[in-house]
Amino acid sequence: MPDTVETDVTSADTPEQLRSAMTDKLLAEGKITSDGVERAFRTVPREVFVPEAPARQAYDVDDVVITKRNGYGVAISSVSAPRIQAFMLEQADLQPGHHVLEIGSSGTNAAMIAEIVGDKGEVTTLDIDQDVTDRATRGLAGTGYDRVNVVLGDGEQGCADHAPFDRILVTVGAWDIPPAWVNQLTEHGTITVPLRMRGVSRSITLRRDGDRLVSVSAEMAGFVRMQGEGAHEEQLLLLHGKEVGLRFDEEPPTHADKLTGALDTARVEEWTGATVGQTEPFDSLHLWLASALPGFCMLSATSDTKLVAPQNRTACPAMTDGSSLAHLALRKVSDDPRTFEFGAHGYGPEAAKLAAELAEQVRVWDRSHRSGPGPQFTIHPAGTPDEQLGEGRVIDKRHTRITISWP
């Protein structure tokens, strides 16, 4: 997500004009589809919540305004891009009179939620960082939305003082669904949350179904990660110094040291016949590979390394068996420079086997899931017996067991 500041604001571009243009664009793109969300976007003055940023940046549909970084320069709080906020608000299906909990506060989103639910509704926005809640309090007071409850607390615990909630919106990246969120939800309530599964995130709206939560929508999204009790760090394995890294959402292989020499072996290539256009999205492929492959991880590589040529140097789907690895790759198709073919590169003693397995799953995705509706996510309580989970990839978390089931 971009975090650069746009500076070419002209005197003619007033906040009101920028707000109107932003909303018109999101309507034209289909990101805003309801009257309530449109009204919120046309009404809430975003610039008040980010006084340090130019107005043009506050209203850029794709721009994220970073409001706080940690000691390593990593963003830990931000005002999300309008495009992301729009589709999450639409996902949540907010209605007048709803009681809503927002976990992760910037103030801007809480103001828009308050605009949608109206005076008969109630909005609580919660954050673990007092700098963030203080900023939200100032912004909400300065824009006339001081009826919003601003609470300092750990999102893992929800907010029992203002429960129950018709809607819970989580605007930080979560690794699990803690029991407090479910317990504080009304019988017909929903949770909209950017949930990370095997290193891949989706903003998912979940509805109660007995003791389970079942997805009703899912969108690609990325957020700063949750802090506090619900934090979960990926495990990083570095190869060849810091040139290549493997990130595991669960534990890395028990004998990961055997991977050290894998990249010194000859590369094995397996090509699939499945192609993609230069600007064609294929985000469902990453999710399919995460749900289909054993030993799944995300590979990253420095820009100057020649050890690997991954499909994406920042976050490339990969798999390992502990001594060998394979990752997703792309190559140009000679008769059309704008078209690329998916494949797999393998390294190590089992390179051919892993590359073939990864490539075959790309073909399965291409045949069966590329144009489909995507998977359903079901959240079961921890301890649910295997025979009650149904089919699909099972991902065990601290509080839950998640199944990813593709049609």
mmCIF file with all atom_site columns, C-alpha atoms in Angstrom, residues 198 237 239 244-253 259 262-263 268 270 286 288-300 308 310 315-329 343-362 393:
data_model
loop_
_atom_site.group_PDB
_atom_site.id
_atom_site.type_symbol
_atom_site.label_atom_id
_atom_site.label_alt_id
_atom_site.label_comp_id
_atom_site.label_asym_id
_atom_site.label_entity_id
_atom_site.label_seq_id
_atom_site.pdbx_PDB_ins_code
_atom_site.Cartn_x
_atom_site.Cartn_y
_atom_site.Cartn_z
_atom_site.occupancy
_atom_site.B_iso_or_equiv
_atom_site.pdbx_formal_charge
_atom_site.auth_seq_id
_atom_site.auth_comp_id
_atom_site.auth_asym_id
_atom_site.auth_atom_id
_atom_site.pdbx_PDB_model_num
ATOM 1  C CA . ARG A 1 198 ? -1.265 -19.324 5.774   1.00 0.00 ? 198 ARG A CA 1
ATOM 2  C CA . LEU A 1 237 ? 13.773 -18.311 7.547   1.00 0.00 ? 237 LEU A CA 1
ATOM 3  C CA . LEU A 1 239 ? 18.628 -18.282 3.007   1.00 0.00 ? 239 LEU A CA 1
ATOM 4  C CA . VAL A 1 244 ? 16.008 -14.902 0.093   1.00 0.00 ? 244 VAL A CA 1
ATOM 5  C CA . GLY A 1 245 ? 13.491 -15.277 2.894   1.00 0.00 ? 245 GLY A CA 1
ATOM 6  C CA . LEU A 1 246 ? 10.722 -17.797 3.527   1.00 0.00 ? 246 LEU A CA 1
ATOM 7  C CA . ARG A 1 247 ? 7.828  -16.631 5.718   1.00 0.00 ? 247 ARG A CA 1
ATOM 8  C CA . PHE A 1 248 ? 5.749  -19.268 7.484   1.00 0.00 ? 248 PHE A CA 1
ATOM 9  C CA . ASP A 1 249 ? 2.408  -18.408 9.049   1.00 0.00 ? 249 ASP A CA 1
ATOM 10 C CA . GLU A 1 250 ? 2.688  -21.553 11.137  1.00 0.00 ? 250 GLU A CA 1
ATOM 11 C CA . GLU A 1 251 ? 5.885  -23.245 12.298  1.00 0.00 ? 251 GLU A CA 1
ATOM 12 C CA . PRO A 1 252 ? 8.715  -23.699 9.737   1.00 0.00 ? 252 PRO A CA 1
ATOM 13 C CA . PRO A 1 253 ? 9.922  -27.226 8.880   1.00 0.00 ? 253 PRO A CA 1
ATOM 14 C CA . LEU A 1 259 ? 17.289 -25.802 3.038   1.00 0.00 ? 259 LEU A CA 1
ATOM 15 C CA . ALA A 1 262 ? 18.997 -25.953 -1.761  1.00 0.00 ? 262 ALA A CA 1
ATOM 16 C CA . LEU A 1 263 ? 19.547 -22.766 -3.737  1.00 0.00 ? 263 LEU A CA 1
ATOM 17 C CA . VAL A 1 268 ? 14.246 -27.311 -12.220 1.00 0.00 ? 268 VAL A CA 1
ATOM 18 C CA . GLU A 1 270 ? 7.939  -26.903 -14.787 1.00 0.00 ? 270 GLU A CA 1
ATOM 19 C CA . HIS A 1 286 ? -2.394 -17.305 -4.291  1.00 0.00 ? 286 HIS A CA 1
ATOM 20 C CA . TRP A 1 288 ? -5.809 -21.584 -3.916  1.00 0.00 ? 288 TRP A CA 1
ATOM 21 C CA . LEU A 1 289 ? -2.116 -22.498 -3.554  1.00 0.00 ? 289 LEU A CA 1
ATOM 22 C CA . ALA A 1 290 ? -2.208 -21.582 0.135   1.00 0.00 ? 290 ALA A CA 1
ATOM 23 C CA . SER A 1 291 ? -5.164 -23.908 0.648   1.00 0.00 ? 291 SER A CA 1
ATOM 24 C CA . ALA A 1 292 ? -3.916 -26.735 -1.596  1.00 0.00 ? 292 ALA A CA 1
ATOM 25 C CA . LEU A 1 293 ? -0.178 -27.097 -0.990  1.00 0.00 ? 293 LEU A CA 1
ATOM 26 C CA . PRO A 1 294 ? 1.580  -28.791 1.922   1.00 0.00 ? 294 PRO A CA 1
ATOM 27 C CA . GLY A 1 295 ? 4.551  -26.911 3.347   1.00 0.00 ? 295 GLY A CA 1
ATOM 28 C CA . PHE A 1 296 ? 3.149  -23.626 2.029   1.00 0.00 ? 296 PHE A CA 1
ATOM 29 C CA . CYS A 1 297 ? 5.054  -20.407 2.694   1.00 0.00 ? 297 CYS A CA 1
ATOM 30 C CA . MET A 1 298 ? 5.719  -17.008 1.125   1.00 0.00 ? 298 MET A CA 1
ATOM 31 C CA . LEU A 1 299 ? 9.062  -16.335 -0.544  1.00 0.00 ? 299 LEU A CA 1
ATOM 32 C CA . SER A 1 300 ? 10.636 -12.888 -0.763  1.00 0.00 ? 300 SER A CA 1
ATOM 33 C CA . VAL A 1 308 ? 15.699 -17.035 -7.680  1.00 0.00 ? 308 VAL A CA 1
ATOM 34 C CA . PRO A 1 310 ? 9.901  -15.525 -8.340  1.00 0.00 ? 310 PRO A CA 1
ATOM 35 C CA . ALA A 1 315 ? 5.343  -12.222 -1.471  1.00 0.00 ? 315 ALA A CA 1
ATOM 36 C CA . CYS A 1 316 ? 5.546  -15.211 -3.805  1.00 0.00 ? 316 CYS A CA 1
ATOM 37 C CA . PRO A 1 317 ? 3.696  -18.484 -3.078  1.00 0.00 ? 317 PRO A CA 1
ATOM 38 C CA . ALA A 1 318 ? 6.139  -21.302 -2.361  1.00 0.00 ? 318 ALA A CA 1
ATOM 39 C CA . MET A 1 319 ? 6.304  -24.733 -0.765  1.00 0.00 ? 319 MET A CA 1
ATOM 40 C CA . THR A 1 320 ? 8.972  -26.775 0.957   1.00 0.00 ? 320 THR A CA 1
ATOM 41 C CA . ASP A 1 321 ? 9.445  -30.278 2.312   1.00 0.00 ? 321 ASP A CA 1
ATOM 42 C CA . GLY A 1 322 ? 12.301 -29.252 4.604   1.00 0.00 ? 322 GLY A CA 1
ATOM 43 C CA . SER A 1 323 ? 15.173 -29.993 2.204   1.00 0.00 ? 323 SER A CA 1
ATOM 44 C CA . SER A 1 324 ? 13.823 -28.676 -1.129  1.00 0.00 ? 324 SER A CA 1
ATOM 45 C CA . LEU A 1 325 ? 11.612 -25.819 -2.209  1.00 0.00 ? 325 LEU A CA 1
ATOM 46 C CA . ALA A 1 326 ? 9.574  -24.621 -5.179  1.00 0.00 ? 326 ALA A CA 1
ATOM 47 C CA . HIS A 1 327 ? 7.987  -21.268 -5.943  1.00 0.00 ? 327 HIS A CA 1
ATOM 48 C CA . LEU A 1 328 ? 5.552  -19.777 -8.432  1.00 0.00 ? 328 LEU A CA 1
ATOM 49 C CA . ALA A 1 329 ? 7.181  -18.278 -11.538 1.00 0.00 ? 329 ALA A CA 1
ATOM 50 C CA . GLY A 1 343 ? 5.157  -22.182 -13.906 1.00 0.00 ? 343 GLY A CA 1
ATOM 51 C CA . ALA A 1 344 ? 7.210  -23.401 -10.973 1.00 0.00 ? 344 ALA A CA 1
ATOM 52 C CA . HIS A 1 345 ? 10.918 -23.301 -10.173 1.00 0.00 ? 345 HIS A CA 1
ATOM 53 C CA . GLY A 1 346 ? 12.299 -26.003 -7.895  1.00 0.00 ? 346 GLY A CA 1
ATOM 54 C CA . TYR A 1 347 ? 15.547 -26.331 -5.944  1.00 0.00 ? 347 TYR A CA 1
ATOM 55 C CA . GLY A 1 348 ? 17.116 -29.071 -3.877  1.00 0.00 ? 348 GLY A CA 1
ATOM 56 C CA . PRO A 1 349 ? 17.125 -32.892 -4.000  1.00 0.00 ? 349 PRO A CA 1
ATOM 57 C CA . GLU A 1 350 ? 13.313 -33.076 -4.507  1.00 0.00 ? 350 GLU A CA 1
ATOM 58 C CA . ALA A 1 351 ? 13.148 -30.064 -6.833  1.00 0.00 ? 351 ALA A CA 1
ATOM 59 C CA . ALA A 1 352 ? 11.407 -31.876 -9.689  1.00 0.00 ? 352 ALA A CA 1
ATOM 60 C CA . LYS A 1 353 ? 8.763  -33.382 -7.423  1.00 0.00 ? 353 LYS A CA 1
ATOM 61 C CA . LEU A 1 354 ? 7.894  -30.104 -5.698  1.00 0.00 ? 354 LEU A CA 1
ATOM 62 C CA . ALA A 1 355 ? 7.900  -28.075 -8.922  1.00 0.00 ? 355 ALA A CA 1
ATOM 63 C CA . ALA A 1 356 ? 5.579  -30.621 -10.547 1.00 0.00 ? 356 ALA A CA 1
ATOM 64 C CA . GLU A 1 357 ? 3.231  -30.542 -7.557  1.00 0.00 ? 357 GLU A CA 1
ATOM 65 C CA . LEU A 1 358 ? 3.053  -26.761 -7.506  1.00 0.00 ? 358 LEU A CA 1
ATOM 66 C CA . ALA A 1 359 ? 2.571  -26.586 -11.280 1.00 0.00 ? 359 ALA A CA 1
ATOM 67 C CA . GLU A 1 360 ? -0.232 -29.142 -11.150 1.00 0.00 ? 360 GLU A CA 1
ATOM 68 C CA . GLN A 1 361 ? -2.094 -27.070 -8.578  1.00 0.00 ? 361 GLN A CA 1
ATOM 69 C CA . VAL A 1 362 ? -1.803 -24.054 -10.880 1.00 0.00 ? 362 VAL A CA 1
ATOM 70 C CA . ARG A 1 393 ? -8.135 -27.253 3.917   1.00 0.00 ? 393 ARG A CA 1
#
